[in-house]
PDB file of C-alpha atoms and ligand atoms in Angstrom:
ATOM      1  CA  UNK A   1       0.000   0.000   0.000  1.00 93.00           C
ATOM      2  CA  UNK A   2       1.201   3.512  -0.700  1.00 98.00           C
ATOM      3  CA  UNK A   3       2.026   6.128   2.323  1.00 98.00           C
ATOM      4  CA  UNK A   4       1.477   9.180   2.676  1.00 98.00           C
ATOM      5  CA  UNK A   5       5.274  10.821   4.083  1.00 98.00           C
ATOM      6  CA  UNK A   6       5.529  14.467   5.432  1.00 98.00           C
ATOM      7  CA  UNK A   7       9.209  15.775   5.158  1.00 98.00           C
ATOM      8  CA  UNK A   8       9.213  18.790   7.810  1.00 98.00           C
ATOM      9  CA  UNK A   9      12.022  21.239   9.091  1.00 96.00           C
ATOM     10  CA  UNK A  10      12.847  24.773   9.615  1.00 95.00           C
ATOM     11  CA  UNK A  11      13.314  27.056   7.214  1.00 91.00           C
ATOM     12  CA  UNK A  12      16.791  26.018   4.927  1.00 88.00           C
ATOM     13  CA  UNK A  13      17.494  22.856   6.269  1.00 90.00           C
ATOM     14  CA  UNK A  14      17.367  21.358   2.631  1.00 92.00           C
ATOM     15  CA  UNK A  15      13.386  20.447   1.463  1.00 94.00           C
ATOM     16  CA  UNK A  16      13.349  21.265  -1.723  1.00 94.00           C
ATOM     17  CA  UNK A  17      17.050  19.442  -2.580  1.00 95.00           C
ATOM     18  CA  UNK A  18      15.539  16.279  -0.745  1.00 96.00           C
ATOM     19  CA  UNK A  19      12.732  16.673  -2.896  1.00 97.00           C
ATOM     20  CA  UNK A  20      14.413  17.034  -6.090  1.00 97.00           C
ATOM     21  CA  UNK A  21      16.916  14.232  -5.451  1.00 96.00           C
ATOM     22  CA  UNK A  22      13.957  11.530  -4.432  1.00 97.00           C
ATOM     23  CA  UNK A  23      12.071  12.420  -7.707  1.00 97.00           C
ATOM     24  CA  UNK A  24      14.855  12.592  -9.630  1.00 96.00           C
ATOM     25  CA  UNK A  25      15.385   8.769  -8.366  1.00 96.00           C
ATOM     26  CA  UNK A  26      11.875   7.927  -9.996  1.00 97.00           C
ATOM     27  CA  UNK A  27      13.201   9.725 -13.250  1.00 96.00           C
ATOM     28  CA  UNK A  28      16.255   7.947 -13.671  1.00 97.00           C
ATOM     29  CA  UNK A  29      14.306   4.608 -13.406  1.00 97.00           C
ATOM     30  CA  UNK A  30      11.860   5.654 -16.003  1.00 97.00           C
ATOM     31  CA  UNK A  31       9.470   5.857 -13.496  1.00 97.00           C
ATOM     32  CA  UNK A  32       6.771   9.229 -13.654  1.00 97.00           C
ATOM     33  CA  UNK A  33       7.028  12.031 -10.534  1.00 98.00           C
ATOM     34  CA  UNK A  34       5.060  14.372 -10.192  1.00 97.00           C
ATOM     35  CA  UNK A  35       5.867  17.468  -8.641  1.00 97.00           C
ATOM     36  CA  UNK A  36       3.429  20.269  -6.630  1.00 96.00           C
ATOM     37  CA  UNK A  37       4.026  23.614  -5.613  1.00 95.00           C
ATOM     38  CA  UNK A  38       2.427  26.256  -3.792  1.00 94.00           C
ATOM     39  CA  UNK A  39       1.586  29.049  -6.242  1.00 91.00           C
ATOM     40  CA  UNK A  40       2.521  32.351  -3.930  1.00 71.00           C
ATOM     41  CA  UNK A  41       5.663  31.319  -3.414  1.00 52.00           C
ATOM     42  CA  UNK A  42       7.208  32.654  -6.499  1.00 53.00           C
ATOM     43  CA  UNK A  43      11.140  33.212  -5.440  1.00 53.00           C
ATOM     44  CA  UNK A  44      12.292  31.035  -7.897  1.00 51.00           C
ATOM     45  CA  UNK A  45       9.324  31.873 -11.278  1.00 51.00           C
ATOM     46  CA  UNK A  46       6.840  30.050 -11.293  1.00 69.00           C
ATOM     47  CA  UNK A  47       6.403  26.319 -11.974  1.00 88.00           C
ATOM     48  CA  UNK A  48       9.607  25.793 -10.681  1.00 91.00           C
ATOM     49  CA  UNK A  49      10.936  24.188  -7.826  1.00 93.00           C
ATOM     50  CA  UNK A  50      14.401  25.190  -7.084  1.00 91.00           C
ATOM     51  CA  UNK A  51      16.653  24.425  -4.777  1.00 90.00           C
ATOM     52  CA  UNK A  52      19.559  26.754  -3.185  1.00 86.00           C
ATOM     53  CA  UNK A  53      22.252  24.322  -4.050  1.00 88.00           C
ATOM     54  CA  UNK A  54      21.383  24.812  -7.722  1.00 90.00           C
ATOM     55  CA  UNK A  55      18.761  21.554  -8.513  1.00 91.00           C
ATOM     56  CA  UNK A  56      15.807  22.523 -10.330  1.00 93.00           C
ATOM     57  CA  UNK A  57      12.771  21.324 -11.987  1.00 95.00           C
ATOM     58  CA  UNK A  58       9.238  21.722 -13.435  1.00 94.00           C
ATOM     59  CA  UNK A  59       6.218  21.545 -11.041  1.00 95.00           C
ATOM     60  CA  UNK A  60       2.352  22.103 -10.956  1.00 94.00           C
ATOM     61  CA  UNK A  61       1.134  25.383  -8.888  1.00 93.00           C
ATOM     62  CA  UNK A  62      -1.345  24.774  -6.612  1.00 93.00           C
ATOM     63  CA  UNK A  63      -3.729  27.618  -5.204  1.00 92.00           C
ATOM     64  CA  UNK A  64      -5.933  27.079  -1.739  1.00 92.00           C
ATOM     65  CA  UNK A  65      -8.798  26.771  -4.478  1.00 92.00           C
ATOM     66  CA  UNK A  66      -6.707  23.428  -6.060  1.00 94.00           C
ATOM     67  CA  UNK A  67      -8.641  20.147  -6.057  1.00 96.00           C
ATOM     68  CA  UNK A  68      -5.901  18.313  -5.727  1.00 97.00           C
ATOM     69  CA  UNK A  69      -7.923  14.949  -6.228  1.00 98.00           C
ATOM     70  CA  UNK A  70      -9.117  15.844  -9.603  1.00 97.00           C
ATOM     71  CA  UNK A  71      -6.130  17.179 -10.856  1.00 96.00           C
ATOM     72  CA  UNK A  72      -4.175  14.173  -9.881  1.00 97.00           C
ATOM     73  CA  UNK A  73      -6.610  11.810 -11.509  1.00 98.00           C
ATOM     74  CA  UNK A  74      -6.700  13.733 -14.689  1.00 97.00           C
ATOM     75  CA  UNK A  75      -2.499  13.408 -14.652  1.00 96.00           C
ATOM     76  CA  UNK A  76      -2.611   9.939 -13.827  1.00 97.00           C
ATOM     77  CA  UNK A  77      -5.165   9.219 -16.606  1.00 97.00           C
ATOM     78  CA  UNK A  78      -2.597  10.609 -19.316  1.00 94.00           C
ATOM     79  CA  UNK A  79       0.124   8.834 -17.919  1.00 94.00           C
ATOM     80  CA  UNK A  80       0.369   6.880 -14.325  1.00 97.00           C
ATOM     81  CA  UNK A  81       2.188   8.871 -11.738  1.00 98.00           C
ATOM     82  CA  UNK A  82       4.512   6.516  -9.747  1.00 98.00           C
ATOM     83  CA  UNK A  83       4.984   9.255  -6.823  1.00 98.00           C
ATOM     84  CA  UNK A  84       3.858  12.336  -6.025  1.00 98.00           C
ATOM     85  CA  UNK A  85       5.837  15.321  -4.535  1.00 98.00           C
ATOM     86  CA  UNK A  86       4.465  18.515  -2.848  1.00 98.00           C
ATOM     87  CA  UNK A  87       6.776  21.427  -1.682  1.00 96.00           C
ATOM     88  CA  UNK A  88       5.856  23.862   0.532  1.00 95.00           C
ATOM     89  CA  UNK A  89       3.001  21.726   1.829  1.00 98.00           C
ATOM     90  CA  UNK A  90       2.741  23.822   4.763  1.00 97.00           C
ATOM     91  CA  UNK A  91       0.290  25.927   2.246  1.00 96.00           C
ATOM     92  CA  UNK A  92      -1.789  23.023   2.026  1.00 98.00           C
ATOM     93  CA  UNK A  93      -5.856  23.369   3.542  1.00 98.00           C
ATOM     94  CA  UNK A  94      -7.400  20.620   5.343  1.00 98.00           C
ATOM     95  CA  UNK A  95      -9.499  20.217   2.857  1.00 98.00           C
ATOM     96  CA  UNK A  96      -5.747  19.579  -0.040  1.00 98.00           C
ATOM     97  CA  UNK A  97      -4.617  17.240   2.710  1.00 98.00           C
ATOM     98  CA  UNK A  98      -7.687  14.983   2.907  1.00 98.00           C
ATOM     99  CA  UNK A  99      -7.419  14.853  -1.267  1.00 98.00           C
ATOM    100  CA  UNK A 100      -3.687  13.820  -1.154  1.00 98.00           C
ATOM    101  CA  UNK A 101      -4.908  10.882   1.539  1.00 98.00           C
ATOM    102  CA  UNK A 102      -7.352  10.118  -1.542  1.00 98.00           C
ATOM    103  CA  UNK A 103      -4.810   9.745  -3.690  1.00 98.00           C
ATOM    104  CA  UNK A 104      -2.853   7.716  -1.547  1.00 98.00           C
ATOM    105  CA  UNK A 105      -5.379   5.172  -0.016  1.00 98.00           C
ATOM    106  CA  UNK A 106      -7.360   4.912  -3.277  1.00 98.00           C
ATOM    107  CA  UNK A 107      -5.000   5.406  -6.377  1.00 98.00           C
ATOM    108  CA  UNK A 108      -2.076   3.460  -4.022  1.00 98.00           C
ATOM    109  CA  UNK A 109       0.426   6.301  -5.065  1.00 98.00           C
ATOM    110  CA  UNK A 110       2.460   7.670  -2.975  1.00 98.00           C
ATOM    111  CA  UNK A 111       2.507  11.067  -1.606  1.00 98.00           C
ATOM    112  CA  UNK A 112       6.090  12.777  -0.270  1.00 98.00           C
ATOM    113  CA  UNK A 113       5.448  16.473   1.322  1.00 98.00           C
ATOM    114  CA  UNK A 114       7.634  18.602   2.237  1.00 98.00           C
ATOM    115  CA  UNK A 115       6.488  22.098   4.138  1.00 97.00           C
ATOM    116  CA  UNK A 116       7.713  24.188   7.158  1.00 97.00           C
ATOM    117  CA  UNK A 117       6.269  22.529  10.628  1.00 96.00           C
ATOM    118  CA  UNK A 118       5.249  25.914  12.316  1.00 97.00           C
ATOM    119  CA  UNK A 119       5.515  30.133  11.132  1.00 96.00           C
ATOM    120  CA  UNK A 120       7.425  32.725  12.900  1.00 97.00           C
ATOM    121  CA  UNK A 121       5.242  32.879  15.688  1.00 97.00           C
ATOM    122  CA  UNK A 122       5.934  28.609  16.006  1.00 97.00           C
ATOM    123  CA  UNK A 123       2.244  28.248  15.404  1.00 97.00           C
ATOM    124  CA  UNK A 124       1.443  25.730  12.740  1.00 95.00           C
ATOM    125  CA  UNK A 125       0.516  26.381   9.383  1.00 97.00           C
ATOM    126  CA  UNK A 126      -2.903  24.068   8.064  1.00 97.00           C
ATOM    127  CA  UNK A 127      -1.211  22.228   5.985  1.00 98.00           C
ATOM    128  CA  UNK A 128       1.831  21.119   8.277  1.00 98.00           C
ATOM    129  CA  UNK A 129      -1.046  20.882  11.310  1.00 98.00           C
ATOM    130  CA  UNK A 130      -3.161  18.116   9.361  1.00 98.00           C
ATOM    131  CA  UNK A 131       0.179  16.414   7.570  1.00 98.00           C
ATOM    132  CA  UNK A 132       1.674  16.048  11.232  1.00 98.00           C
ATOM    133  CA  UNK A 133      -1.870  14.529  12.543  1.00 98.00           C
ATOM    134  CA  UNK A 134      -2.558  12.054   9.455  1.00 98.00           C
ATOM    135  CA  UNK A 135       0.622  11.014   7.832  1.00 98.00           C
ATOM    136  CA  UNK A 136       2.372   7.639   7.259  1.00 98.00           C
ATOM    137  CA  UNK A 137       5.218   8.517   8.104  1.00 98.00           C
ATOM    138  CA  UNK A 138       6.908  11.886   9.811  1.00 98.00           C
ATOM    139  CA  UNK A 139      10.373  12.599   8.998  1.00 98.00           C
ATOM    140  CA  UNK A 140      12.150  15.275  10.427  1.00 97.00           C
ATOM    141  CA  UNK A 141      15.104  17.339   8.237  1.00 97.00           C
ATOM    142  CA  UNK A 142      17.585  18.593  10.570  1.00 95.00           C
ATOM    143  CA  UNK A 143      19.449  22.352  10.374  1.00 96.00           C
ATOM    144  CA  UNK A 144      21.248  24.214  13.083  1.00 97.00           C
ATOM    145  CA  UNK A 145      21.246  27.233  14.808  1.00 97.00           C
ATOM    146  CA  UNK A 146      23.976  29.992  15.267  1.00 97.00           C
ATOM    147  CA  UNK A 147      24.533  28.243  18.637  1.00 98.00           C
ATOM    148  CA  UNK A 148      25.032  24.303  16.789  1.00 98.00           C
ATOM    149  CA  UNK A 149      21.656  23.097  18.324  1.00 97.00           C
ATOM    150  CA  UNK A 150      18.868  21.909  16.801  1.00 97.00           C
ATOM    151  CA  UNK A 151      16.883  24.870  14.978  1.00 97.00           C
ATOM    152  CA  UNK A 152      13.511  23.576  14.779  1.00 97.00           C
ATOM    153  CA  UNK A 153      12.025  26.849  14.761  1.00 97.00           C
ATOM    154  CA  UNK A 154      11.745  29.930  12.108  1.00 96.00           C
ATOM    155  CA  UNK A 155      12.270  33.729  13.284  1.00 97.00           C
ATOM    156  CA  UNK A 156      11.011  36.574  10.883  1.00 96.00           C
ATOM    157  CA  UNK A 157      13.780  39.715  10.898  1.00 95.00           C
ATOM    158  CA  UNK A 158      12.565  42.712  10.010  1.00 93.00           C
ATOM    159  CA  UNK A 159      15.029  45.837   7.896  1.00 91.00           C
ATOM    160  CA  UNK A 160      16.522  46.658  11.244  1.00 93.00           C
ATOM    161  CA  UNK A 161      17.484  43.099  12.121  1.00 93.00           C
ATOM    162  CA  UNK A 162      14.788  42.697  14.648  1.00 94.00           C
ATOM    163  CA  UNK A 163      13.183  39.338  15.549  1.00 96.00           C
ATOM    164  CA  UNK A 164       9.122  40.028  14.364  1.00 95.00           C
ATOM    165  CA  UNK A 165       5.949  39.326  17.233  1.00 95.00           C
ATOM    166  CA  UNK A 166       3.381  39.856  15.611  1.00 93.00           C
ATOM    167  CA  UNK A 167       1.738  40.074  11.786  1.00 91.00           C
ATOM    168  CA  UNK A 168       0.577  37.947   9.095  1.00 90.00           C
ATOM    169  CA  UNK A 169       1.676  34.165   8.625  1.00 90.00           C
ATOM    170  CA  UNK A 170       2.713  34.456   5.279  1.00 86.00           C
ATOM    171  CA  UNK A 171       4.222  37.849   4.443  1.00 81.00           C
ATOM    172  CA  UNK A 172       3.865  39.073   0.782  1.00 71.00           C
ATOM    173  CA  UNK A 173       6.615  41.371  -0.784  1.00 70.00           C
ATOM    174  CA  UNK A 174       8.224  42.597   1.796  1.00 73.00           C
ATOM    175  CA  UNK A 175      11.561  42.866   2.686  1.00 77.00           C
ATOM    176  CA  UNK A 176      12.073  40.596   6.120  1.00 84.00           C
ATOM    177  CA  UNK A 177      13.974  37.879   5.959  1.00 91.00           C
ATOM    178  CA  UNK A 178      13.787  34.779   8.189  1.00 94.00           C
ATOM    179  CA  UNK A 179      16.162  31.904  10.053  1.00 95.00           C
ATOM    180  CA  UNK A 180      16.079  28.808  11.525  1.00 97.00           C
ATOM    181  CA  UNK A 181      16.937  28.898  15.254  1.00 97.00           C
ATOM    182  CA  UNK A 182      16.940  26.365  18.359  1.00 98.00           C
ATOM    183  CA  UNK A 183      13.598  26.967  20.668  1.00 98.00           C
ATOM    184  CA  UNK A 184      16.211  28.753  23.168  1.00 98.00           C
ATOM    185  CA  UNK A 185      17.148  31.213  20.721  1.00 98.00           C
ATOM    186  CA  UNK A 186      13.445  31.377  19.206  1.00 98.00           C
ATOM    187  CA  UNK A 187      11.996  31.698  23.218  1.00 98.00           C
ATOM    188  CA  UNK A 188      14.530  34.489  24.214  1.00 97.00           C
ATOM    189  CA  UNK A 189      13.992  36.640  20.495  1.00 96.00           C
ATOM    190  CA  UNK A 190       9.917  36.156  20.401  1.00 97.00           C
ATOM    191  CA  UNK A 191       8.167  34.471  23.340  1.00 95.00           C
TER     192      UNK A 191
HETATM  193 ZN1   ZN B 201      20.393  28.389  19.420  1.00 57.75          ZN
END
């Protein structure tokens, strides 16, 4: 039987490289990936995912409005997919994540997410929320902190290199800029 796998970390602890090497894997063995992405992230154009060590590669957009289900079944009637792969899945709604356990538990192929466990405030985001409480399988990608622990946590700096309390979960064209820290660090800056 297929699983459904949720890949989650901190912010630049190596997703979308993890993602492009696993479905690059399926490539090489003729096999078909398909890749997801969340449409309003558009750092690197869009369609794209890319990763900062240089890997890149073609991928669907998905909105919040996405059926997921019927997109996936109208791909997989063209050609089977052998695997599916969603980056930034912490975009996902509820709603996204029950279609991807569709596709999973009644088309038997397997769905790998990758997404951002909780915002700068360490609250989670829907999609990471309902991936953490329903998936197969939860792996963990590790980065570190300034100090060499764990950074499980993300903290949004504003243009005067200030840790950010309080504002939207997903910022949209501005100029902050965000990293991974240990919950020591992310406690003493935020909480
Ligand atoms: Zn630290």
């Amino acid at each position: 039987m297929a699983q459904l796998y949720f890949y989650y970390s901190a912010m630049n602890a190596g997703k979308s490289t993890s993602l492009l090497q696993s479905a690059y894997n399926y490539t090489e063995r003729g096999m078909r990936p398909e890749i997801f992405t969340a449409a309003l992230d558009d750092r690197f154009g869009k369609g794209k995912v890319a990763s900062r060590i240089g890997l890149e590669s073609s991928a669907n957009l998905f909105t919040p409005k996405t059926d997921l289900q019927d997109t996936i079944q109208t791909l997989n009637k063209e050609k089977v997919i052998d695997c599916l792969f969603i980056d930034e899945a912490q975009f996902l709604t509820k709603q996204q994540v029950q279609q991807l356990i569709y596709v999973v538990d009644n088309m038997n192929i397997p769905v790998l997410a990758y997404g951002l466990r909780t915002d700068f405030l360490a609250e989670t985001f829907e999609g990471s929320r309902y991936l953490l409480a329903w998936a197969d399988k939860l792996i963990e990608l590790k980065t570190i902190c300034h100090c060499g622990r764990k950074a499980a946590f993300v903290v949004r700096i504003d243009e005067h290199g200030n840790a950010v309390k309080e504002g939207e979960q997903v910022e949209v064209g501005g100029n902050d800029r965000y990293e991974s820290m240990c919950r020591k660090h992310f406690a003493e800056l935020v909480w």
